[in-house]
Short mmCIF file of C-alpha atoms in Angstrom, two decimals:
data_model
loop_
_atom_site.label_atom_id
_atom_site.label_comp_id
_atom_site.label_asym_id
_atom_site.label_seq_id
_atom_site.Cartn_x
_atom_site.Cartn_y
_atom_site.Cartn_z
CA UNK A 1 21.16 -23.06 8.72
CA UNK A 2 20.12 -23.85 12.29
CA UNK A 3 20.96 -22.17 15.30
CA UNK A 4 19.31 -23.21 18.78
CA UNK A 5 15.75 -24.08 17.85
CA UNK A 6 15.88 -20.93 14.47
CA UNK A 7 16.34 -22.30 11.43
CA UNK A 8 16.85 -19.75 8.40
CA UNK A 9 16.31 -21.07 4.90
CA UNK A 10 17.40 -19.32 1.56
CA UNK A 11 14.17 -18.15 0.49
CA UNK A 12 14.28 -16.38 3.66
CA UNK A 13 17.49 -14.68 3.29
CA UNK A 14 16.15 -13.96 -0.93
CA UNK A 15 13.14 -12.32 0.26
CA UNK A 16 14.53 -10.10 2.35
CA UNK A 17 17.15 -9.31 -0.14
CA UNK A 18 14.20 -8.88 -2.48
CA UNK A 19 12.32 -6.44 -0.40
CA UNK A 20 15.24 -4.32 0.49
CA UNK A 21 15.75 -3.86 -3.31
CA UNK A 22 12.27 -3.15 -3.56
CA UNK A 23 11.83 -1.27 -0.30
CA UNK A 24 10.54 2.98 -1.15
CA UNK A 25 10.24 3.46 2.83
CA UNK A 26 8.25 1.36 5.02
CA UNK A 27 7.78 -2.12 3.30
CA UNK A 28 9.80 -4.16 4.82
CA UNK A 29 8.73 -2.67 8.21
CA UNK A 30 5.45 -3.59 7.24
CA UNK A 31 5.71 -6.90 5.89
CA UNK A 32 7.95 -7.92 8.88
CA UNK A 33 5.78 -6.53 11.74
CA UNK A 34 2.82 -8.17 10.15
CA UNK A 35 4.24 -11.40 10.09
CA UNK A 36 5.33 -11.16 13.56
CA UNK A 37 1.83 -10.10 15.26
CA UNK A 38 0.16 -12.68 12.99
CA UNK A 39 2.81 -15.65 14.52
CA UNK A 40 2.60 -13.76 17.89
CA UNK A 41 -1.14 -14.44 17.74
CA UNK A 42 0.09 -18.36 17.06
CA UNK A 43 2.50 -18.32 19.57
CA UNK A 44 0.67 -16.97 22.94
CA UNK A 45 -2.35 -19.26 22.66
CA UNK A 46 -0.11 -22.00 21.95
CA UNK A 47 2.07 -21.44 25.21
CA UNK A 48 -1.30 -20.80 27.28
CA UNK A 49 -2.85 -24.14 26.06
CA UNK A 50 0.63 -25.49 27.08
CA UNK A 51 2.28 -26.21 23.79
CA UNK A 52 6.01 -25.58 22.82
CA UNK A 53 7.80 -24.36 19.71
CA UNK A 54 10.14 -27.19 18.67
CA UNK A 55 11.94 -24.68 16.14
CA UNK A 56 11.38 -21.51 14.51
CA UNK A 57 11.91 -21.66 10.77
CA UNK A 58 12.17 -18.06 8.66
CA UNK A 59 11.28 -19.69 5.14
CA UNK A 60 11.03 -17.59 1.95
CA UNK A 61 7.12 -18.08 2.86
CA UNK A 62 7.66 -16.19 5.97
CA UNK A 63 8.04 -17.24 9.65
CA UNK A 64 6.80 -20.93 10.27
CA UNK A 65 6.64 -22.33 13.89
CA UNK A 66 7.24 -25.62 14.20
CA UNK A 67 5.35 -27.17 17.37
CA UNK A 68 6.14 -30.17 18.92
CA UNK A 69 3.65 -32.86 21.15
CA UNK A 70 0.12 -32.39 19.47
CA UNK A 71 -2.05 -30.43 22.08
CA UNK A 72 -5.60 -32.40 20.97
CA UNK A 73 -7.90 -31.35 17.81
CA UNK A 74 -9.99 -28.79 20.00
CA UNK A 75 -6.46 -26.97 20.78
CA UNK A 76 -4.37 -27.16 17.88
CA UNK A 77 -7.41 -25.51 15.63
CA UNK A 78 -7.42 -22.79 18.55
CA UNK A 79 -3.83 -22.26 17.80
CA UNK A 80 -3.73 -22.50 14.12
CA UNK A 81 -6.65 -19.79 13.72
CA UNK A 82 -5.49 -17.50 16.53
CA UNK A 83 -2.60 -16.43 13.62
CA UNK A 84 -5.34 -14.78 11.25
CA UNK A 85 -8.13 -13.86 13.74
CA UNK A 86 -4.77 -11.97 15.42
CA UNK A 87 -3.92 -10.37 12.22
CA UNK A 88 -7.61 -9.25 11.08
CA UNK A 89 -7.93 -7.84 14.35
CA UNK A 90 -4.69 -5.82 13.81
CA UNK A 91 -5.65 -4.71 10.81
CA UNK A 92 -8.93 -3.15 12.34
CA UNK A 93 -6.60 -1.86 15.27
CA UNK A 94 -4.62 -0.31 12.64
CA UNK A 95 -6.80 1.02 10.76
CA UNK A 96 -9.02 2.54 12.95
CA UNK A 97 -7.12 3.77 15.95
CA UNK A 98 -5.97 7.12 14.17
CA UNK A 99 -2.38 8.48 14.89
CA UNK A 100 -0.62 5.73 15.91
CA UNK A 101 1.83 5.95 13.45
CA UNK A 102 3.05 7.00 10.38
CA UNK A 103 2.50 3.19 8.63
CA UNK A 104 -0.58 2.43 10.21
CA UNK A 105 -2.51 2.31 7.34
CA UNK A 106 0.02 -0.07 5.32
CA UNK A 107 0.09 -2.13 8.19
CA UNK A 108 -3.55 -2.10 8.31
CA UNK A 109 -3.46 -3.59 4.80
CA UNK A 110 -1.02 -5.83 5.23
CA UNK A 111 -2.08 -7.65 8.52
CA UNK A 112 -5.80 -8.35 6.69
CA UNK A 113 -4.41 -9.49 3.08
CA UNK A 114 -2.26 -11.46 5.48
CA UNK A 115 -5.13 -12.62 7.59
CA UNK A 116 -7.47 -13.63 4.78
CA UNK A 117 -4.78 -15.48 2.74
CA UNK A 118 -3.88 -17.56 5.81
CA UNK A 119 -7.56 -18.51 5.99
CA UNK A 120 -7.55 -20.18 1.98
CA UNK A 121 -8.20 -23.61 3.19
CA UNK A 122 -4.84 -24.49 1.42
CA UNK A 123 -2.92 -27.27 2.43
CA UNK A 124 0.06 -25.02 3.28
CA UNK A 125 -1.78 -22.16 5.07
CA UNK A 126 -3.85 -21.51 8.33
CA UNK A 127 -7.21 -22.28 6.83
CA UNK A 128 -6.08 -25.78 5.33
CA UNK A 129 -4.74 -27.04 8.25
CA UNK A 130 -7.48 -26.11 10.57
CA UNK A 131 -9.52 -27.96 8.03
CA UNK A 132 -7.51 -30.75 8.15
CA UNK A 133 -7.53 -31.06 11.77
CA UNK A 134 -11.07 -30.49 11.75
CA UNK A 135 -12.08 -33.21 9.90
CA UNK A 136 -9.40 -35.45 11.01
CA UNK A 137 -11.26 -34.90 14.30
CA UNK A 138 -14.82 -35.75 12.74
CA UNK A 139 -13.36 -38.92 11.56
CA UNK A 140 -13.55 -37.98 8.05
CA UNK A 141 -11.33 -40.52 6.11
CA UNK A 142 -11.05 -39.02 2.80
CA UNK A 143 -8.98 -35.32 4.73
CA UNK A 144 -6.48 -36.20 2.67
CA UNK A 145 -8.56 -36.26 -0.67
CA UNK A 146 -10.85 -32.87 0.64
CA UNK A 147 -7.55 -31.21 0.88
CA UNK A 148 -6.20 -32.09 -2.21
CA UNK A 149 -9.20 -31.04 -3.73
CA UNK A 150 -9.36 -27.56 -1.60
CA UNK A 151 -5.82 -26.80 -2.14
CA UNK A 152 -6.27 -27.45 -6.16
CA UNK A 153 -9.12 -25.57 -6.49
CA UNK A 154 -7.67 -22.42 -4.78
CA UNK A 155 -4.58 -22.39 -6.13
CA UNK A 156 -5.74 -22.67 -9.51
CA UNK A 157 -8.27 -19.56 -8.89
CA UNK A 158 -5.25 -17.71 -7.53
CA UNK A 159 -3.13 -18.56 -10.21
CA UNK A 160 -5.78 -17.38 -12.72
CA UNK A 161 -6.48 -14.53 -10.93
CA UNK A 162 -2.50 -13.98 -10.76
CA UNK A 163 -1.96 -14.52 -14.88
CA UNK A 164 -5.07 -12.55 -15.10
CA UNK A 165 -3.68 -9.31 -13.26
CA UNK A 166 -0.07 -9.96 -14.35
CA UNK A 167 -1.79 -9.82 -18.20
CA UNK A 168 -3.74 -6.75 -17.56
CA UNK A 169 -1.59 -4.89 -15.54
CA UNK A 170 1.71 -5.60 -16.99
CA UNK A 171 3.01 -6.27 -13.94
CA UNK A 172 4.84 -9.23 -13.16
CA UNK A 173 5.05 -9.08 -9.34
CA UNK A 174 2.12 -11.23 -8.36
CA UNK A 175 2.78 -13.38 -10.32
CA UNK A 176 5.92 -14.14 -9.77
CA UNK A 177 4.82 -14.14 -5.99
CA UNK A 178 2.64 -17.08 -6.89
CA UNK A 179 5.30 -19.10 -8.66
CA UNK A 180 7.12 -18.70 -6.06
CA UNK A 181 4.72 -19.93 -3.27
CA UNK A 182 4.16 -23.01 -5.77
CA UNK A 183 7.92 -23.63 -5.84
CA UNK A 184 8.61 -22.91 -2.49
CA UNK A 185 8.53 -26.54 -0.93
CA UNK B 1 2.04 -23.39 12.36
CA UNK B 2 2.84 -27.26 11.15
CA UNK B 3 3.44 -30.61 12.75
CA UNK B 4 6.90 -31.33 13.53
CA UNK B 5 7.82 -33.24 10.04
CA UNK B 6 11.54 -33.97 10.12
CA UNK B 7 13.24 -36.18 12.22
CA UNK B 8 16.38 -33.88 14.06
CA UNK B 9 19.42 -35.07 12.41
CA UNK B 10 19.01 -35.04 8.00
CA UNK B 11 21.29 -36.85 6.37
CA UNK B 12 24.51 -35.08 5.40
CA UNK B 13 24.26 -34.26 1.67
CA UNK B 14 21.04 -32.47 2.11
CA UNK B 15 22.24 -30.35 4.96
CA UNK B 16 24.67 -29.64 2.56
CA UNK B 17 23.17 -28.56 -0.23
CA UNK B 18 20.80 -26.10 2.21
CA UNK B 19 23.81 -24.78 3.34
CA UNK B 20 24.98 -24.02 0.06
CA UNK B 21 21.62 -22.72 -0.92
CA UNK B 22 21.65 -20.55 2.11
CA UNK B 23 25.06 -18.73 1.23
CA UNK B 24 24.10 -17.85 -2.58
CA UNK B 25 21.05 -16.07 -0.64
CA UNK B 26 23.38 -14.45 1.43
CA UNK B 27 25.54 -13.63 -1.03
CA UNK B 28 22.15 -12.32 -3.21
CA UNK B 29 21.21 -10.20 -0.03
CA UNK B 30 24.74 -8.82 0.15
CA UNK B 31 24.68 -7.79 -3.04
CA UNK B 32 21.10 -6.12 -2.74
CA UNK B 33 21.94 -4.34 0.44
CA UNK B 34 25.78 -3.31 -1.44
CA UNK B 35 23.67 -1.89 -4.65
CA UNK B 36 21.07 -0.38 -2.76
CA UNK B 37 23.91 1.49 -0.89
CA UNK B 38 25.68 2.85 -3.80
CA UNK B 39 23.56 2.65 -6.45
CA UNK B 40 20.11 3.11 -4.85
CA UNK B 41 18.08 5.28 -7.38
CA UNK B 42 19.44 3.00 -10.80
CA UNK B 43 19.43 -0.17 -9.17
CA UNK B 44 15.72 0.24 -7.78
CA UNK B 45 14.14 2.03 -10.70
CA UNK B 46 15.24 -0.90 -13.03
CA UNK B 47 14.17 -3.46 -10.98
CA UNK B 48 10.93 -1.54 -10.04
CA UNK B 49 10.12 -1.03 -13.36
CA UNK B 50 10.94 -4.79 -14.20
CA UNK B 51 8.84 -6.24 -12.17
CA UNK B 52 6.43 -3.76 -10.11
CA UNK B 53 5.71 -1.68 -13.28
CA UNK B 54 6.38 1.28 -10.95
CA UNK B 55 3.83 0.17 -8.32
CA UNK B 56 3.78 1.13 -4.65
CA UNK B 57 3.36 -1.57 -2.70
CA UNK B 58 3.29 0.87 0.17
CA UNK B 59 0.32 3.06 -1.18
CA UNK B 60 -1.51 -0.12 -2.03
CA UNK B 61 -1.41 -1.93 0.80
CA UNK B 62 -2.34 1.74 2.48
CA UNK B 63 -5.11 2.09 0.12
CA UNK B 64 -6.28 -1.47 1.75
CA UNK B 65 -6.31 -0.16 5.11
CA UNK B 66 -7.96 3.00 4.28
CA UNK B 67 -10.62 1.03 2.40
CA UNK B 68 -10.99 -1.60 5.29
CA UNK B 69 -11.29 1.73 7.70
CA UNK B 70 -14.36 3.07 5.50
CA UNK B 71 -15.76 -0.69 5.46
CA UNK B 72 -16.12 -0.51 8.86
CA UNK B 73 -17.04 3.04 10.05
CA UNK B 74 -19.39 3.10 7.16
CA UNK B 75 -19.83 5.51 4.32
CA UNK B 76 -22.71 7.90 3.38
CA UNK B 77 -24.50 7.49 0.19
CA UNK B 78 -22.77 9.22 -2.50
CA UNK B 79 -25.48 10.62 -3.91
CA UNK B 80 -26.26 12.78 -0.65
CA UNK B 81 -24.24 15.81 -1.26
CA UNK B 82 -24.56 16.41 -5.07
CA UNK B 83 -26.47 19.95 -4.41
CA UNK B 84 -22.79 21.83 -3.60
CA UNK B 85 -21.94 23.56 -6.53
CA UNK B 86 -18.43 25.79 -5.53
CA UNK B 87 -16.74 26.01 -8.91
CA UNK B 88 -16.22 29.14 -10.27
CA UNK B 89 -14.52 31.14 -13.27
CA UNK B 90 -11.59 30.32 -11.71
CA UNK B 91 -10.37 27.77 -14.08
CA UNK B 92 -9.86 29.98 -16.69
CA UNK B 93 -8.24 32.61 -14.78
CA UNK B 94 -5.62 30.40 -13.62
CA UNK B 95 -4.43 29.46 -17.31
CA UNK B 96 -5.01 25.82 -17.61
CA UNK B 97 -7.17 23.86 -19.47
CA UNK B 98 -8.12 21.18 -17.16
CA UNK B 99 -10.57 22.76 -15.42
CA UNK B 100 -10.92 19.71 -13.15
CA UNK B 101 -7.48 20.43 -11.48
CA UNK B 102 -9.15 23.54 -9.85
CA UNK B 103 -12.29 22.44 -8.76
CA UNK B 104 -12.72 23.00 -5.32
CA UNK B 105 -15.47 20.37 -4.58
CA UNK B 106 -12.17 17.59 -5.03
CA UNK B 107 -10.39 19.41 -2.06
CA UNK B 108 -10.81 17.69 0.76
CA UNK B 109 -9.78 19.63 4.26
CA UNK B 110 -6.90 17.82 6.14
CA UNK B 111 -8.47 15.75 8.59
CA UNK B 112 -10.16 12.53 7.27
CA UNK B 113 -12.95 12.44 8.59
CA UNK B 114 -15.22 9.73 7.42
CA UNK B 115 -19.15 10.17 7.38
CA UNK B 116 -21.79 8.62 8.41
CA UNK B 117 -23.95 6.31 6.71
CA UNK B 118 -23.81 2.57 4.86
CA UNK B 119 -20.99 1.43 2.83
CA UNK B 120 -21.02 1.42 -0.69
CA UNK B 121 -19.20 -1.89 -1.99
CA UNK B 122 -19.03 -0.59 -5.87
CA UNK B 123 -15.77 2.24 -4.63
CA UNK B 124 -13.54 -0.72 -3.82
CA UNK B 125 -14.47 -1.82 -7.64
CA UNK B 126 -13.67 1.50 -8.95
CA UNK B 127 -9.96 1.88 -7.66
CA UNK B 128 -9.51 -1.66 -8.52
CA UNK B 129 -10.71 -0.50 -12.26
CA UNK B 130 -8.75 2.93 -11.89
CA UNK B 131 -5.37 0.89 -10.73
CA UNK B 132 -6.04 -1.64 -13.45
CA UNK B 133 -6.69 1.40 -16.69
CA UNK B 134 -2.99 2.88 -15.75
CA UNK B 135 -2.13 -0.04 -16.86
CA UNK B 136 -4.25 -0.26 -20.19
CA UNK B 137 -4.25 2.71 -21.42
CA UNK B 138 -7.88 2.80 -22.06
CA UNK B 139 -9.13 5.51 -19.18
CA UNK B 140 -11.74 6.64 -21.39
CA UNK B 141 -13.59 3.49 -21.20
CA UNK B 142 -13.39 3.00 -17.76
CA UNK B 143 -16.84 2.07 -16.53
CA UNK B 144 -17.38 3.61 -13.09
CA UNK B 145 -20.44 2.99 -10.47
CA UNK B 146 -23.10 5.69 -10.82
CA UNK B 147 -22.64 8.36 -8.35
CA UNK B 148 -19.09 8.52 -8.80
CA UNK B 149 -16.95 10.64 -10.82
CA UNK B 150 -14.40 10.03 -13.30
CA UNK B 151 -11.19 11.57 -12.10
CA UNK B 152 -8.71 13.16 -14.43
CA UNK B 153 -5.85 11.52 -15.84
CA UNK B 154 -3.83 10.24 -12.83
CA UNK B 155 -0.57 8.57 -12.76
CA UNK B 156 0.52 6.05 -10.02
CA UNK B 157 3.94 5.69 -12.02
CA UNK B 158 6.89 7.01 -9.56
CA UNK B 159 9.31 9.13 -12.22
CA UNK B 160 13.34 9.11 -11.63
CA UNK B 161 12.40 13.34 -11.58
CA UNK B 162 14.46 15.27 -13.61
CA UNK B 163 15.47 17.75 -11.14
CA UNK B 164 15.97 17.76 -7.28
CA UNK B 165 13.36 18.36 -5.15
CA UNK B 166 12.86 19.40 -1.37
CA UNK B 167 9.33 19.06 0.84
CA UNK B 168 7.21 21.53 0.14
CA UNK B 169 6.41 22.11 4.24
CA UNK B 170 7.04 20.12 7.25
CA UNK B 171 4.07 18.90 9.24
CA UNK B 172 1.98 15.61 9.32
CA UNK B 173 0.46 13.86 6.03
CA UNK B 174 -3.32 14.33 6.86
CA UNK B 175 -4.69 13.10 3.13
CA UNK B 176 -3.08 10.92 0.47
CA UNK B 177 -3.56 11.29 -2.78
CA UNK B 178 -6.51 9.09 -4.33
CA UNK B 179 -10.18 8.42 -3.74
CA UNK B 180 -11.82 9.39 -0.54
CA UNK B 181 -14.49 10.55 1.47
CA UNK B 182 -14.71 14.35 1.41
CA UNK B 183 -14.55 15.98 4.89
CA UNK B 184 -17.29 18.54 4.30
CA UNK B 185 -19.02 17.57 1.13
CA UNK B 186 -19.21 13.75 2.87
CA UNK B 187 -18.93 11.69 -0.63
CA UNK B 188 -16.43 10.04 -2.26
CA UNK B 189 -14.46 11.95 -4.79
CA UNK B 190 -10.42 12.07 -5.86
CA UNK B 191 -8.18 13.82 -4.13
CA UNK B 192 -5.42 14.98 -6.85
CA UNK B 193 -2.69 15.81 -4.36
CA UNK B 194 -1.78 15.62 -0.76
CA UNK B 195 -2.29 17.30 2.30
CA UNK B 196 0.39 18.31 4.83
CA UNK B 197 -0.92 19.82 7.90
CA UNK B 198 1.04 22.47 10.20
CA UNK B 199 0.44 25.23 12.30
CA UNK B 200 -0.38 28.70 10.06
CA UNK B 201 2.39 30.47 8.84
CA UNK B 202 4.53 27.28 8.45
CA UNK B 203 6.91 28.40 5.61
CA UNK B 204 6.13 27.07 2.06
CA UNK B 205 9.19 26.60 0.05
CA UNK B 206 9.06 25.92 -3.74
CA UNK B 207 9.46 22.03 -4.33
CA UNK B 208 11.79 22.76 -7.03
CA UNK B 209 13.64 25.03 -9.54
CA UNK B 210 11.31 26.83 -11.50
CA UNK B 211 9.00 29.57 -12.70
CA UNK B 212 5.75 30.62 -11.08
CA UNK B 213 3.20 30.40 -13.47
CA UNK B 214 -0.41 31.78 -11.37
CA UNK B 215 -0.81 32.94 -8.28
CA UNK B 216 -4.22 33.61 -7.22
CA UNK B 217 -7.40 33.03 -4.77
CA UNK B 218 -10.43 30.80 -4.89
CA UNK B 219 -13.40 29.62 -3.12
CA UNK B 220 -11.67 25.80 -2.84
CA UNK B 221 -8.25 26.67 -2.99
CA UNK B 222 -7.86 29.57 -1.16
CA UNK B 223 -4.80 31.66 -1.76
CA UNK B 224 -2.79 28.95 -4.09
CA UNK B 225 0.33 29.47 -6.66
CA UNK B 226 1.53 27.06 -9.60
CA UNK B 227 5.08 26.52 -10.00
CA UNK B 228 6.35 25.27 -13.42
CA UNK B 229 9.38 22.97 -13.38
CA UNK B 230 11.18 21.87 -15.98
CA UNK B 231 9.95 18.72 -18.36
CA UNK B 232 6.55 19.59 -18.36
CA UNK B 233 6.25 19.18 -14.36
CA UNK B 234 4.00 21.69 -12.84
CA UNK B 235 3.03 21.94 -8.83
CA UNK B 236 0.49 23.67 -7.04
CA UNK B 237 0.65 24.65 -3.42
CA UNK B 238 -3.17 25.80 -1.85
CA UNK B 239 -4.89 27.02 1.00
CA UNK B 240 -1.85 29.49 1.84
CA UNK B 241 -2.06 32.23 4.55
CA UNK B 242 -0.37 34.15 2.60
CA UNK B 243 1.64 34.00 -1.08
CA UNK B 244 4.61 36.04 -1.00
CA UNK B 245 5.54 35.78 -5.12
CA UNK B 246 4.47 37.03 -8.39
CA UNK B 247 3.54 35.48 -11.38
CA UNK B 248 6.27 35.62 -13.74
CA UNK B 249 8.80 35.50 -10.65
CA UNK B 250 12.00 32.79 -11.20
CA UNK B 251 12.14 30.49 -7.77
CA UNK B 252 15.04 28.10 -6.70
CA UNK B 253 14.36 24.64 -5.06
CA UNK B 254 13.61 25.62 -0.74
CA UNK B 255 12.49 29.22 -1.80
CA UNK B 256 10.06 30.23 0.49
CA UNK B 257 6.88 31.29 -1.54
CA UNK B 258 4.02 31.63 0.70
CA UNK B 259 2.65 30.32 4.52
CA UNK B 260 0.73 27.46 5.31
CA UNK B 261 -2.64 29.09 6.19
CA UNK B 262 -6.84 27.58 5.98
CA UNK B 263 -7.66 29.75 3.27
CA UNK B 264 -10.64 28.27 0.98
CA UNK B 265 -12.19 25.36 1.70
CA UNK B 266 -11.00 23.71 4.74
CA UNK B 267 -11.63 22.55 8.62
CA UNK B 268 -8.08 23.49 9.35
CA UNK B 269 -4.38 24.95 8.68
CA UNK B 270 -2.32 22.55 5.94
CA UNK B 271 -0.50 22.39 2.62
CA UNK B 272 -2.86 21.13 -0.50
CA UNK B 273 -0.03 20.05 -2.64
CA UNK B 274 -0.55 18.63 -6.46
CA UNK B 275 2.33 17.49 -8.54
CA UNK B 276 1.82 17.20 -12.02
CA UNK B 277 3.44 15.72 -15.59
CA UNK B 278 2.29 17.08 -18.75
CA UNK B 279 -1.63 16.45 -18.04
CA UNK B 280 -1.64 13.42 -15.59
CA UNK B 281 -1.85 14.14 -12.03
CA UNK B 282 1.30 12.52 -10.15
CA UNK B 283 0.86 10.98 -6.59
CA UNK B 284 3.26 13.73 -4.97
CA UNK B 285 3.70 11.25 -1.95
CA UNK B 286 6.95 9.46 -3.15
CA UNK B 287 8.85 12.92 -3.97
CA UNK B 288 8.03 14.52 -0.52
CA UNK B 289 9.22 13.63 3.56
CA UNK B 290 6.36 13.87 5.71
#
């Protein structure tokens, strides 16, 4: 469903519904305000180096912005890694300015899993598309082929390390995370 | 962040079949937020145990930030302040075996303070390890760095309790249950409960219906008293000011039993509260407001 330049998909709508359900306090607050800083830290480079967001999309994989005229490779990998350098920084704002608040440690948490995943160079993420842009802009003419390759390779570790944990811990969680990132798209 | 993909008008069955897609999720989320209303302990605990297997997400990701917060301030040797030896007959006074639950080293003092020093990678391992044996049932062969000690049985499982329960004391959560560095002894060790700190005197009210077992003083503890619920449940309140009941004595839930005080070994006035299930040490964090 579109309205203006948002666009809200399902998996948006299930995940919340998902993390309500599983909510004991604070996690959605934490999930959500980590997802926000980290496209914040997207956003405000992106306006400075005078980009625009075409449309805002709140997938099931979390808030996607959607730019539109390319800025130039130099740019666009700016952009693209200000999201996770923005949310490892919050999470060493978080975690070591003491008293903030109550959360600040579970933020802390959340913003760097959130900042490290984003840098897997996987097609999807942060990491894989500064790649991509990266090489694109070193001429490489096999990107395509290196990402494919990247992408494989780490989701098969993280679905190994997913079955691995789901096996040993009897918990199903992260690995139904994981199908769900597969299945996502 | 992605290159626009799609051109601006998609062709009508698709935007269709999203908008279909989009109302079963709303429907879903209306359902979630209608069953979470009504029904929010059964509904959650089912689901929880489902598919978290009881995990706190919460904690975890906590536990993340704590660790990343000891990764980067840095984190003396453990095997700097092995020479304080605080224990005492204590243990056996108090009437329980686990002689563990009562040593005084594993108290930390409210305030986290984190040492001085270089970080020691293999305590990142270990509560991986410890998080992973709750799972397997296997504690006994859980291989731990040297320099580190083996905590007691501890449970990360959040119980449905069977009886209601009130905060033990208002104030400010100052330690969370799990490994961490200890304020005065400066290693890492397990904290078994949590820490609640508030001015001296704060009231301390019983956390739930039940019988007090020990009261009693000791060089870690301080003034402390053991309350035994029902179901095997048993909670300890330390470091009080004062203890105003007697062993033997019948409490209700909100009874106030003693006064939040620095007795023992602390840097400062709080609540050391342990909840715990048969033998296993409980996280008390999910069954208190603070």
């Amino acid at each position: 469903m579109t309205a203006g330049r948002v666009t809200v998909c399902a998996g948006f709508v299930l995940l919340v519904a998902v993390l309500i359900y599983l909510d004991q306090g604070s996690l959605l607050f934490v999930v959500f305000a980590a997802a926000l800083l980290h496209e914040l830290g997207h956003y405000i480079p992106l306006k400075l180096l005078g980009g625009r967001v075409a449309r805002l999309e709140l997938t099931g994989g979390g808030l996607n912005m959607v730019t539109s005229q390319p800025l130039g490779y130099g740019k666009e990998i700016l952009t693209v890694l200000a999201g996770p350098v923005t949310s490892l920084g919050f999470a060493l704002l978080f975690s070591l300015w003491d008293g903030m608040m109550e959360e600040q440690m579970p933020l802390a948490g959340m913003c760097l899993s959130h900042g490290v995943f984003n840098l897997l160079p996987v097609r999807e993420l942060d990491g894989g598309r500064a790649l991509e842009l990266a090489l694109n802009a070193a001429g490489c003419k096999h990107t395509r082929t290196v990402l494919s390759v990247t992408t494989a390779v780490m989701v098969f570790i993280l679905a190994a390390l997913c079955g691995y944990l789901a096996w040993k811990t009897r918990n199903l969680s992260l690995a139904l995370a994981m199908i769900y990132i597969l299945t996502r798209r | 962040m992605e290159e626009q993909k799609r051109p601006d008008s998609v062709d009508g069955t698709k935007n269709q079949a999203a908008f279909v897609r989009l109302l079963v999720s709303l429907v879903i989320l209306g359902a979630a937020l209608i069953l979470r209303a009504f029904y929010p302990d059964q509904t959650r605990d089912f689901l929880q145990k489902a598919v978290a297997g009881g995990m706190d997400y919460t904690a975890i990701l906590g536990d993340v930030g704590d660790g990343l917060r000891a990764f980067v301030l840095g984190v003396p040797h453990p095997d700097e302040h092995k020479e304080a030896e605080v224990a005492g007959e204590e243990e056996q006074a108090i009437g329980f075996e686990q002689g563990q639950t009562f040593d005084p080293e594993n108290e930390p003092p409210p305030d986290g303070v984190y040492g001085q020093g270089g970080f020691d990678p293999p305590i990142l391992w270990a509560d991986a390890r410890l998080l992973l044996s709750q799972f397997d049932g296997e504690d006994d062969t859980l291989p731990l760095p040297f320099g580190m000690q083996k905590p007691d049985k501890v449970d990360y499982t959040v119980y449905e309790l069977p009886f209601e329960t009130v905060t033990p004391a208002d104030g400010v959560l100052t330690s969370s249950f799990g490994y961490r560095i200890h304020p005065i002894y400066g290693d890492w060790r397990f904290h078994y409960g949590i820490d609640i700190a508030n001015k001296t005197g704060t009231p301390i009210v019983a956390f739930a219906d039940g019988t007090v077992a020990a009261t009693g003083k000791s060089d870690g503890y301080g003034n402390y008293l053991i309350i035994e619920h029902s179901d095997g449940y048993v909670s300890l309140y330390a470091h009080c000011k004062t203890v105003d009941v007697k062993a033997g004595q019948e409490v209700t839930r909100g009874q106030e039993v003693a006064a939040v005080g620095s007795t023992g070994l602390t840097t400062g006035p709080h609540l050391h509260f342990e909840l715990r299930r048969g033998d296993a040490f409980l996280n008390p964090a999910p069954y208190v407001d603070v």
